PDB file of C-alpha atoms in Angstrom:
ATOM      1  CA  MET A  15     -13.443 218.576-107.723  1.00 72.00           C
ATOM      2  CA  ALA A  16     -12.705 216.302-104.778  1.00 84.00           C
ATOM      3  CA  ASP A  17     -10.200 217.105-102.071  1.00 88.00           C
ATOM      4  CA  LYS A  18      -6.605 216.195-102.916  1.00 92.00           C
ATOM      5  CA  THR A  19      -3.658 214.876-101.010  1.00 94.00           C
ATOM      6  CA  ILE A  20      -0.093 215.813-101.897  1.00 95.00           C
ATOM      7  CA  LYS A  21       0.349 212.318-103.349  1.00 95.00           C
ATOM      8  CA  ASP A  22      -2.415 212.994-105.898  1.00 95.00           C
ATOM      9  CA  VAL A  23      -0.406 215.836-107.453  1.00 97.00           C
ATOM     10  CA  GLU A  24       1.912 215.131-110.379  1.00 97.00           C
ATOM     11  CA  PHE A  25       4.860 217.184-111.538  1.00 98.00           C
ATOM     12  CA  GLY A  26       3.960 218.864-114.835  1.00 98.00           C
ATOM     13  CA  GLU A  27       0.232 218.387-114.223  1.00 97.00           C
ATOM     14  CA  GLU A  28      -1.918 221.022-115.899  1.00 98.00           C
ATOM     15  CA  LEU A  29      -4.896 222.401-114.002  1.00 98.00           C
ATOM     16  CA  PRO A  30      -8.242 222.558-115.822  1.00 96.00           C
ATOM     17  CA  VAL A  31      -8.412 225.723-117.943  1.00 97.00           C
ATOM     18  CA  PHE A  32     -10.392 228.485-116.223  1.00 96.00           C
ATOM     19  CA  VAL A  33     -12.357 231.062-118.178  1.00 97.00           C
ATOM     20  CA  PRO A  34     -12.715 234.190-116.035  1.00 97.00           C
ATOM     21  CA  ASP A  35     -15.585 236.625-116.341  1.00 98.00           C
ATOM     22  CA  THR A  36     -13.814 239.594-117.930  1.00 98.00           C
ATOM     23  CA  SER A  37     -17.007 241.460-118.788  1.00 98.00           C
ATOM     24  CA  LEU A  38     -17.100 245.207-118.264  1.00 98.00           C
ATOM     25  CA  LYS A  39     -20.011 244.705-115.868  1.00 97.00           C
ATOM     26  CA  ARG A  40     -18.022 242.338-113.627  1.00 98.00           C
ATOM     27  CA  ALA A  41     -14.946 244.612-113.736  1.00 98.00           C
ATOM     28  CA  SER A  42     -17.078 247.610-112.831  1.00 97.00           C
ATOM     29  CA  VAL A  43     -18.930 245.893-109.958  1.00 98.00           C
ATOM     30  CA  PHE A  44     -15.665 244.574-108.531  1.00 98.00           C
ATOM     31  CA  ALA A  45     -13.931 247.952-108.816  1.00 97.00           C
ATOM     32  CA  SER A  46     -16.829 249.575-106.972  1.00 97.00           C
ATOM     33  CA  LEU A  47     -16.664 246.950-104.215  1.00 97.00           C
ATOM     34  CA  VAL A  48     -12.989 247.671-103.535  1.00 96.00           C
ATOM     35  CA  GLY A  49     -13.386 251.437-103.850  1.00 94.00           C
ATOM     36  CA  TRP A  50     -11.744 251.882-107.257  1.00 90.00           C
ATOM     37  CA  GLU A  51     -14.560 253.668-109.019  1.00 88.00           C
ATOM     38  CA  GLY A  52     -13.442 255.308-112.244  1.00 89.00           C
ATOM     39  CA  PRO A  53     -13.807 255.005-116.001  1.00 93.00           C
ATOM     40  CA  ARG A  54     -10.756 252.797-116.455  1.00 94.00           C
ATOM     41  CA  PHE A  55     -12.757 249.881-115.021  1.00 96.00           C
ATOM     42  CA  SER A  56     -16.267 250.876-116.079  1.00 96.00           C
ATOM     43  CA  ASP A  57     -16.426 252.769-119.389  1.00 96.00           C
ATOM     44  CA  HIS A  58     -14.515 251.947-122.591  1.00 97.00           C
ATOM     45  CA  GLU A  59     -14.980 255.343-124.203  1.00 97.00           C
ATOM     46  CA  LYS A  60     -13.997 257.363-121.156  1.00 96.00           C
ATOM     47  CA  ALA A  61     -11.025 255.059-120.548  1.00 94.00           C
ATOM     48  CA  ARG A  62      -9.854 255.808-124.114  1.00 95.00           C
ATOM     49  CA  GLU A  63     -10.187 259.520-123.368  1.00 94.00           C
ATOM     50  CA  GLU A  64      -7.696 258.885-120.530  1.00 89.00           C
ATOM     51  CA  GLY A  65      -5.242 257.429-123.059  1.00 89.00           C
ATOM     52  CA  LEU A  66      -5.953 253.784-122.284  1.00 90.00           C
ATOM     53  CA  PRO A  67      -6.825 251.244-124.993  1.00 93.00           C
ATOM     54  CA  GLY A  68     -10.195 250.711-123.275  1.00 96.00           C
ATOM     55  CA  ALA A  69     -11.607 249.706-119.913  1.00 97.00           C
ATOM     56  CA  MET A  70      -9.640 247.039-118.085  1.00 96.00           C
ATOM     57  CA  VAL A  71     -10.190 244.282-115.552  1.00 97.00           C
ATOM     58  CA  PRO A  72      -8.641 245.207-112.164  1.00 96.00           C
ATOM     59  CA  GLY A  73      -5.387 243.362-111.493  1.00 95.00           C
ATOM     60  CA  ILE A  74      -6.525 242.108-108.109  1.00 96.00           C
ATOM     61  CA  LEU A  75      -9.641 240.592-109.690  1.00 97.00           C
ATOM     62  CA  ASN A  76      -7.390 238.625-112.048  1.00 97.00           C
ATOM     63  CA  GLN A  77      -5.334 237.545-109.059  1.00 97.00           C
ATOM     64  CA  GLY A  78      -8.553 236.478-107.329  1.00 98.00           C
ATOM     65  CA  TYR A  79      -9.564 234.430-110.403  1.00 98.00           C
ATOM     66  CA  LEU A  80      -6.185 232.671-110.403  1.00 98.00           C
ATOM     67  CA  THR A  81      -6.672 231.754-106.751  1.00 98.00           C
ATOM     68  CA  ALA A  82     -10.223 230.524-107.417  1.00 98.00           C
ATOM     69  CA  MET A  83      -8.858 228.349-110.247  1.00 98.00           C
ATOM     70  CA  ILE A  84      -6.433 226.749-107.775  1.00 98.00           C
ATOM     71  CA  HIS A  85      -9.199 226.200-105.211  1.00 97.00           C
ATOM     72  CA  GLN A  86     -11.447 224.579-107.829  1.00 96.00           C
ATOM     73  CA  TRP A  87      -8.626 222.146-108.647  1.00 97.00           C
ATOM     74  CA  ALA A  88      -7.651 221.512-105.012  1.00 97.00           C
ATOM     75  CA  PRO A  89     -10.527 222.649-102.769  1.00 96.00           C
ATOM     76  CA  ASN A  90      -8.704 221.745 -99.568  1.00 95.00           C
ATOM     77  CA  SER A  91      -5.483 223.568-100.462  1.00 97.00           C
ATOM     78  CA  THR A  92      -4.259 226.593 -98.551  1.00 97.00           C
ATOM     79  CA  LEU A  93      -2.658 229.440-100.441  1.00 98.00           C
ATOM     80  CA  ILE A  94       0.712 230.376 -98.989  1.00 98.00           C
ATOM     81  CA  SER A  95       1.662 232.987-101.568  1.00 98.00           C
ATOM     82  CA  ILE A  96       0.816 234.281-105.006  1.00 98.00           C
ATOM     83  CA  ASP A  97       2.898 236.695-107.042  1.00 98.00           C
ATOM     84  CA  THR A  98       1.501 238.117-110.258  1.00 97.00           C
ATOM     85  CA  ILE A  99       3.167 240.286-112.878  1.00 96.00           C
ATOM     86  CA  PHE A 100       0.860 242.513-114.890  1.00 94.00           C
ATOM     87  CA  ARG A 101       2.630 242.352-118.250  1.00 93.00           C
ATOM     88  CA  ALA A 102      -0.145 244.059-120.217  1.00 94.00           C
ATOM     89  CA  PRO A 103      -3.716 245.211-119.555  1.00 94.00           C
ATOM     90  CA  VAL A 104      -6.511 242.644-119.437  1.00 97.00           C
ATOM     91  CA  MET A 105      -9.124 244.358-121.561  1.00 97.00           C
ATOM     92  CA  ALA A 106     -12.718 244.118-120.400  1.00 98.00           C
ATOM     93  CA  ASP A 107     -15.201 242.420-122.745  1.00 98.00           C
ATOM     94  CA  GLU A 108     -12.431 240.358-124.376  1.00 97.00           C
ATOM     95  CA  GLU A 109     -12.283 236.628-123.695  1.00 97.00           C
ATOM     96  CA  HIS A 110      -9.305 235.372-121.715  1.00 98.00           C
ATOM     97  CA  THR A 111      -8.227 232.005-120.385  1.00 98.00           C
ATOM     98  CA  MET A 112      -6.188 231.038-117.352  1.00 98.00           C
ATOM     99  CA  LYS A 113      -3.812 228.109-117.122  1.00 98.00           C
ATOM    100  CA  ALA A 114      -1.585 226.683-114.437  1.00 98.00           C
ATOM    101  CA  ILE A 115       0.992 223.937-114.290  1.00 98.00           C
ATOM    102  CA  VAL A 116       2.642 222.170-111.371  1.00 98.00           C
ATOM    103  CA  THR A 117       6.338 223.071-111.371  1.00 98.00           C
ATOM    104  CA  ASP A 118       7.504 221.701-108.025  1.00 98.00           C
ATOM    105  CA  ILE A 119       6.273 219.329-105.307  1.00 98.00           C
ATOM    106  CA  ASP A 120       7.810 219.104-101.841  1.00 97.00           C
ATOM    107  CA  GLU A 121       6.068 216.112-100.301  1.00 96.00           C
ATOM    108  CA  GLU A 122       7.784 216.499 -96.930  1.00 96.00           C
ATOM    109  CA  ALA A 123       6.704 220.122 -96.524  1.00 97.00           C
ATOM    110  CA  GLN A 124       3.401 219.438 -98.359  1.00 97.00           C
ATOM    111  CA  ILE A 125       4.049 222.391-100.675  1.00 98.00           C
ATOM    112  CA  VAL A 126       3.157 222.590-104.377  1.00 98.00           C
ATOM    113  CA  GLU A 127       4.391 225.337-106.689  1.00 98.00           C
ATOM    114  CA  LEU A 128       2.434 226.421-109.735  1.00 98.00           C
ATOM    115  CA  ASP A 129       3.193 228.620-112.730  1.00 98.00           C
ATOM    116  CA  LEU A 130       0.188 230.733-113.714  1.00 98.00           C
ATOM    117  CA  THR A 131      -0.745 232.505-116.938  1.00 98.00           C
ATOM    118  CA  LEU A 132      -3.670 234.551-118.179  1.00 98.00           C
ATOM    119  CA  ALA A 133      -3.837 235.041-121.948  1.00 98.00           C
ATOM    120  CA  ASN A 134      -6.163 236.730-124.395  1.00 97.00           C
ATOM    121  CA  GLU A 135      -7.737 235.258-127.528  1.00 96.00           C
ATOM    122  CA  LYS A 136      -4.536 235.953-129.504  1.00 97.00           C
ATOM    123  CA  ASN A 137      -2.712 233.819-126.934  1.00 96.00           C
ATOM    124  CA  GLU A 138      -0.805 236.878-125.724  1.00 97.00           C
ATOM    125  CA  THR A 139       0.131 236.501-122.068  1.00 98.00           C
ATOM    126  CA  ARG A 140      -1.261 239.453-120.119  1.00 97.00           C
ATOM    127  CA  VAL A 141      -0.624 238.247-116.566  1.00 97.00           C
ATOM    128  CA  LEU A 142       1.846 235.668-115.350  1.00 97.00           C
ATOM    129  CA  GLY A 143       2.771 234.511-111.932  1.00 98.00           C
ATOM    130  CA  THR A 144       3.573 231.828-109.451  1.00 98.00           C
ATOM    131  CA  ALA A 145       1.751 230.427-106.464  1.00 98.00           C
ATOM    132  CA  ARG A 146       2.735 228.222-103.533  1.00 98.00           C
ATOM    133  CA  ILE A 147       0.036 226.172-101.883  1.00 98.00           C
ATOM    134  CA  LYS A 148      -0.103 223.683 -99.058  1.00 98.00           C
ATOM    135  CA  ILE A 149      -1.937 220.391 -99.501  1.00 96.00           C
ATOM    136  CA  ALA A 150      -2.124 217.954 -96.623  1.00 84.00           C
ATOM    137  CA  SER A 151      -0.901 214.357 -97.014  1.00 76.00           C
TER     138      SER A 151
ATOM    139  CA  MET B  30      23.747 249.022-108.524  1.00 66.00           C
ATOM    140  CA  GLU B  31      23.586 252.732-109.417  1.00 82.00           C
ATOM    141  CA  THR B  32      24.493 255.179-106.659  1.00 79.00           C
ATOM    142  CA  ASP B  33      21.128 256.978-106.666  1.00 89.00           C
ATOM    143  CA  ILE B  34      19.245 253.687-106.259  1.00 93.00           C
ATOM    144  CA  GLU B  35      21.546 252.671-103.409  1.00 93.00           C
ATOM    145  CA  GLU B  36      20.842 256.011-101.733  1.00 94.00           C
ATOM    146  CA  LEU B  37      17.087 255.517-102.099  1.00 94.00           C
ATOM    147  CA  ARG B  38      17.357 252.033-100.639  1.00 96.00           C
ATOM    148  CA  ALA B  39      19.367 253.283 -97.671  1.00 96.00           C
ATOM    149  CA  LYS B  40      16.949 256.122 -96.997  1.00 96.00           C
ATOM    150  CA  TYR B  41      13.582 254.399 -97.500  1.00 96.00           C
ATOM    151  CA  LEU B  42      13.647 250.583 -97.279  1.00 97.00           C
ATOM    152  CA  LYS B  43      12.009 248.834 -94.317  1.00 95.00           C
ATOM    153  CA  LYS B  44      10.812 252.058 -92.691  1.00 96.00           C
ATOM    154  CA  ASP B  45       7.062 252.300 -91.973  1.00 96.00           C
ATOM    155  CA  PHE B  46       5.528 255.429 -93.465  1.00 97.00           C
ATOM    156  CA  ASP B  47       1.837 254.660 -92.995  1.00 97.00           C
ATOM    157  CA  VAL B  48      -0.310 252.870 -90.409  1.00 98.00           C
ATOM    158  CA  LYS B  49      -4.023 252.304 -91.009  1.00 98.00           C
ATOM    159  CA  GLU B  50      -6.791 250.205 -89.478  1.00 98.00           C
ATOM    160  CA  PHE B  51      -9.034 248.013 -91.624  1.00 98.00           C
ATOM    161  CA  PRO B  52     -12.328 246.631 -90.259  1.00 98.00           C
ATOM    162  CA  ILE B  53     -12.964 243.336 -92.068  1.00 98.00           C
ATOM    163  CA  ILE B  54     -16.649 243.195 -92.973  1.00 98.00           C
ATOM    164  CA  ALA B  55     -18.210 239.816 -93.739  1.00 98.00           C
ATOM    165  CA  GLU B  56     -20.594 241.085 -96.444  1.00 98.00           C
ATOM    166  CA  LYS B  57     -17.639 242.578 -98.317  1.00 98.00           C
ATOM    167  CA  THR B  58     -15.361 239.531 -98.052  1.00 98.00           C
ATOM    168  CA  ILE B  59     -18.219 237.286 -99.226  1.00 98.00           C
ATOM    169  CA  ARG B  60     -18.977 239.521-102.227  1.00 98.00           C
ATOM    170  CA  PHE B  61     -15.252 239.705-103.026  1.00 98.00           C
ATOM    171  CA  ALA B  62     -15.022 235.898-102.998  1.00 98.00           C
ATOM    172  CA  GLU B  63     -18.173 235.527-105.136  1.00 98.00           C
ATOM    173  CA  LEU B  64     -16.909 237.964-107.764  1.00 98.00           C
ATOM    174  CA  CYS B  65     -13.554 236.140-107.895  1.00 98.00           C
ATOM    175  CA  GLY B  66     -15.334 232.847-108.596  1.00 97.00           C
ATOM    176  CA  GLU B  67     -14.681 231.153-105.262  1.00 97.00           C
ATOM    177  CA  THR B  68     -17.160 228.376-104.484  1.00 96.00           C
ATOM    178  CA  ALA B  69     -15.876 227.045-101.140  1.00 96.00           C
ATOM    179  CA  ASP B  70     -18.187 227.512 -98.156  1.00 97.00           C
ATOM    180  CA  ARG B  71     -15.330 228.725 -95.953  1.00 97.00           C
ATOM    181  CA  PHE B  72     -15.262 231.923 -98.059  1.00 98.00           C
ATOM    182  CA  LEU B  73     -19.013 232.274 -98.654  1.00 98.00           C
ATOM    183  CA  ASP B  74     -20.884 230.999 -95.609  1.00 98.00           C
ATOM    184  CA  PRO B  75     -20.626 233.083 -92.420  1.00 98.00           C
ATOM    185  CA  ASN B  76     -21.819 230.052 -90.435  1.00 98.00           C
ATOM    186  CA  HIS B  77     -18.994 227.816 -91.668  1.00 98.00           C
ATOM    187  CA  LYS B  78     -16.602 226.803 -88.861  1.00 97.00           C
ATOM    188  CA  ASP B  79     -13.608 228.090 -90.849  1.00 97.00           C
ATOM    189  CA  PHE B  80     -15.282 231.203 -92.292  1.00 98.00           C
ATOM    190  CA  GLN B  81     -12.574 233.547 -93.569  1.00 98.00           C
ATOM    191  CA  ALA B  82     -11.778 236.093 -96.251  1.00 98.00           C
ATOM    192  CA  SER B  83     -10.463 234.625 -99.493  1.00 98.00           C
ATOM    193  CA  PRO B  84      -6.669 234.852 -99.434  1.00 98.00           C
ATOM    194  CA  THR B  85      -6.212 237.681-101.938  1.00 98.00           C
ATOM    195  CA  PHE B  86      -8.760 239.918-100.201  1.00 98.00           C
ATOM    196  CA  VAL B  87      -5.972 241.772 -98.383  1.00 98.00           C
ATOM    197  CA  GLY B  88      -4.752 242.942-101.808  1.00 97.00           C
ATOM    198  CA  SER B  89      -7.828 245.176-101.964  1.00 97.00           C
ATOM    199  CA  LEU B  90      -6.890 246.991 -98.761  1.00 97.00           C
ATOM    200  CA  ALA B  91      -5.009 250.165 -99.603  1.00 95.00           C
ATOM    201  CA  GLY B  92      -3.000 252.257 -97.195  1.00 94.00           C
ATOM    202  CA  SER B  93      -3.314 256.027 -97.013  1.00 94.00           C
ATOM    203  CA  ARG B  94      -0.414 256.441 -99.431  1.00 92.00           C
ATOM    204  CA  LEU B  95       1.642 254.250-101.773  1.00 90.00           C
ATOM    205  CA  LEU B  96       4.981 256.060-101.351  1.00 93.00           C
ATOM    206  CA  PRO B  97       6.567 258.122 -98.582  1.00 95.00           C
ATOM    207  CA  SER B  98       5.576 261.782 -98.767  1.00 94.00           C
ATOM    208  CA  ASP B  99       9.136 262.909 -99.554  1.00 94.00           C
ATOM    209  CA  PHE B 100       9.915 260.181-102.096  1.00 93.00           C
ATOM    210  CA  PRO B 101      11.397 261.709-105.304  1.00 90.00           C
ATOM    211  CA  ARG B 102       9.193 261.820-108.408  1.00 85.00           C
ATOM    212  CA  PHE B 103      10.797 260.054-111.378  1.00 79.00           C
ATOM    213  CA  GLY B 104       7.769 259.920-113.638  1.00 80.00           C
ATOM    214  CA  ILE B 105       4.349 258.304-113.770  1.00 79.00           C
ATOM    215  CA  GLY B 106       4.084 254.959-112.036  1.00 83.00           C
ATOM    216  CA  MET B 107       2.297 251.980-113.562  1.00 86.00           C
ATOM    217  CA  ASP B 108       0.821 249.019-111.682  1.00 88.00           C
ATOM    218  CA  ALA B 109       3.229 246.203-112.552  1.00 91.00           C
ATOM    219  CA  GLY B 110       2.067 243.457-110.243  1.00 95.00           C
ATOM    220  CA  LYS B 111       0.763 242.279-106.921  1.00 97.00           C
ATOM    221  CA  GLY B 112       1.973 239.724-104.436  1.00 98.00           C
ATOM    222  CA  ILE B 113       0.264 238.209-101.410  1.00 98.00           C
ATOM    223  CA  GLU B 114       1.753 236.137 -98.613  1.00 98.00           C
ATOM    224  CA  CYS B 115      -0.652 234.437 -96.198  1.00 98.00           C
ATOM    225  CA  PHE B 116       0.436 233.352 -92.737  1.00 98.00           C
ATOM    226  CA  SER B 117      -2.960 232.981 -91.003  1.00 98.00           C
ATOM    227  CA  PRO B 118      -6.575 233.399 -92.164  1.00 98.00           C
ATOM    228  CA  VAL B 119      -8.183 236.840 -92.074  1.00 98.00           C
ATOM    229  CA  ILE B 120     -11.406 236.495 -90.105  1.00 98.00           C
ATOM    230  CA  PRO B 121     -14.390 238.760 -90.916  1.00 98.00           C
ATOM    231  CA  GLY B 122     -15.454 240.803 -87.909  1.00 97.00           C
ATOM    232  CA  SER B 123     -11.865 241.478 -86.895  1.00 97.00           C
ATOM    233  CA  VAL B 124      -9.902 244.695 -87.326  1.00 98.00           C
ATOM    234  CA  LEU B 125      -6.486 244.582 -88.991  1.00 98.00           C
ATOM    235  CA  THR B 126      -3.680 247.069 -88.659  1.00 98.00           C
ATOM    236  CA  GLY B 127      -1.789 247.651 -91.894  1.00 98.00           C
ATOM    237  CA  LYS B 128       1.765 248.959 -91.673  1.00 98.00           C
ATOM    238  CA  THR B 129       3.279 250.140 -94.951  1.00 98.00           C
ATOM    239  CA  HIS B 130       6.942 250.314 -95.958  1.00 98.00           C
ATOM    240  CA  LEU B 131       9.007 250.131 -99.119  1.00 98.00           C
ATOM    241  CA  HIS B 132      10.200 246.551 -99.418  1.00 98.00           C
ATOM    242  CA  ASP B 133      12.491 246.854-102.464  1.00 97.00           C
ATOM    243  CA  ILE B 134      13.764 249.410-104.967  1.00 96.00           C
ATOM    244  CA  TYR B 135      15.752 248.422-108.052  1.00 95.00           C
ATOM    245  CA  ALA B 136      16.338 249.547-111.618  1.00 93.00           C
ATOM    246  CA  LYS B 137      16.624 247.900-115.010  1.00 91.00           C
ATOM    247  CA  THR B 138      17.996 249.653-118.061  1.00 90.00           C
ATOM    248  CA  GLY B 139      16.803 248.837-121.567  1.00 83.00           C
ATOM    249  CA  ARG B 140      16.848 250.456-125.000  1.00 82.00           C
ATOM    250  CA  SER B 141      14.173 252.943-123.986  1.00 79.00           C
ATOM    251  CA  GLY B 142      15.999 254.007-120.837  1.00 85.00           C
ATOM    252  CA  ARG B 143      15.903 253.149-117.184  1.00 88.00           C
ATOM    253  CA  MET B 144      12.919 251.616-115.465  1.00 91.00           C
ATOM    254  CA  ILE B 145      12.669 251.943-111.711  1.00 93.00           C
ATOM    255  CA  PHE B 146      10.789 249.257-109.803  1.00 94.00           C
ATOM    256  CA  ILE B 147       9.391 249.950-106.353  1.00 96.00           C
ATOM    257  CA  ILE B 148       7.711 247.357-104.158  1.00 97.00           C
ATOM    258  CA  THR B 149       5.430 248.761-101.472  1.00 97.00           C
ATOM    259  CA  ARG B 150       4.502 246.232 -98.791  1.00 98.00           C
ATOM    260  CA  ILE B 151       1.615 246.404 -96.335  1.00 98.00           C
ATOM    261  CA  GLU B 152       2.016 244.054 -93.391  1.00 98.00           C
ATOM    262  CA  PHE B 153      -1.317 243.125 -91.808  1.00 98.00           C
ATOM    263  CA  TYR B 154      -1.604 242.333 -88.118  1.00 98.00           C
ATOM    264  CA  ASN B 155      -4.442 241.522 -85.745  1.00 97.00           C
ATOM    265  CA  SER B 156      -4.065 241.918 -82.000  1.00 93.00           C
ATOM    266  CA  GLU B 157      -2.079 238.685 -81.799  1.00 93.00           C
ATOM    267  CA  ARG B 158      -0.044 238.067 -84.905  1.00 97.00           C
ATOM    268  CA  HIS B 159       1.211 238.960 -88.361  1.00 98.00           C
ATOM    269  CA  LEU B 160      -1.437 237.577 -90.749  1.00 98.00           C
ATOM    270  CA  ALA B 161      -0.430 238.551 -94.258  1.00 98.00           C
ATOM    271  CA  ASN B 162       1.632 240.754 -96.558  1.00 98.00           C
ATOM    272  CA  SER B 163       0.377 242.546 -99.639  1.00 98.00           C
ATOM    273  CA  ASP B 164       2.971 243.798-102.134  1.00 98.00           C
ATOM    274  CA  SER B 165       2.279 246.334-104.876  1.00 96.00           C
ATOM    275  CA  ARG B 166       4.909 246.539-107.619  1.00 95.00           C
ATOM    276  CA  ILE B 167       5.143 249.909-109.370  1.00 94.00           C
ATOM    277  CA  VAL B 168       7.295 250.513-112.432  1.00 93.00           C
ATOM    278  CA  ILE B 169       8.320 254.019-113.432  1.00 91.00           C
ATOM    279  CA  ALA B 170       9.829 254.851-116.827  1.00 85.00           C
ATOM    280  CA  GLU B 171      12.383 257.485-115.894  1.00 79.00           C
ATOM    281  CA  LYS B 172      12.027 260.764-117.728  1.00 67.00           C
ATOM    282  CA  GLN B 173      14.820 261.206-120.283  1.00 61.00           C
ATOM    283  CA  ASN B 174      16.592 264.601-120.775  1.00 53.00           C
ATOM    284  CA  GLY B 175      13.929 266.410-118.838  1.00 46.00           C
ATOM    285  CA  ARG B 176      11.083 265.087-121.026  1.00 45.00           C
TER     286      ARG B 176
END
């Protein structure tokens, strides 16, 4: 994607759908990197023994994917804030998709607001959120 | 707002209960960015003029504790969300100071009882300025009738 200016952005515009890597391997490697070793992010069977439905993708990895999706759409944008609500677990080894839509544009302040969702194959929203980004004129 | 929640807010909000230093290591911020799917050189190339940690990296930095040591136990907390505010880039090679406080406490009551929401905020500073905030939202289903 090429760099954008604020004038390139349209209200209601949908960002290209992003398919995150929700594999158990990726979840496990990421959890290790941030010091969250444990079966809930690395082993389905042991996670079930802990009363979980299976191993999950760490919430901050999902937040990182949402930010990467924004950067792929607008490489020159600067994230001002992102707020994500973890409505339900994102299960590892299940396919998910991420979507975002432009919900507000402040041309003077050069700020764009986005609504974000991450859903599973049943189209159940697992994570939702909002982001504010700055894009130069 | 319920009296007990008001009392908690008066006692705990906006009061630092943890201070911790975080060395920001380039190899770790680069790997974090790669695993998140970032492709921009400013997050991946240490020789880039604007080399920096990807913006949600601070969300991976945990304080020594999530709640004040004397905070009452209502039940088991669940991770309900994360928020990040970015004011200036976090530069690898620097050391951040993270100061933790409770930013908000509120309750919602539904058919299954009362849910208590607690937002713990870590404010990150370098030697010059306030760089970022990382919020962790915990939800606790209050125990009913002693169960």
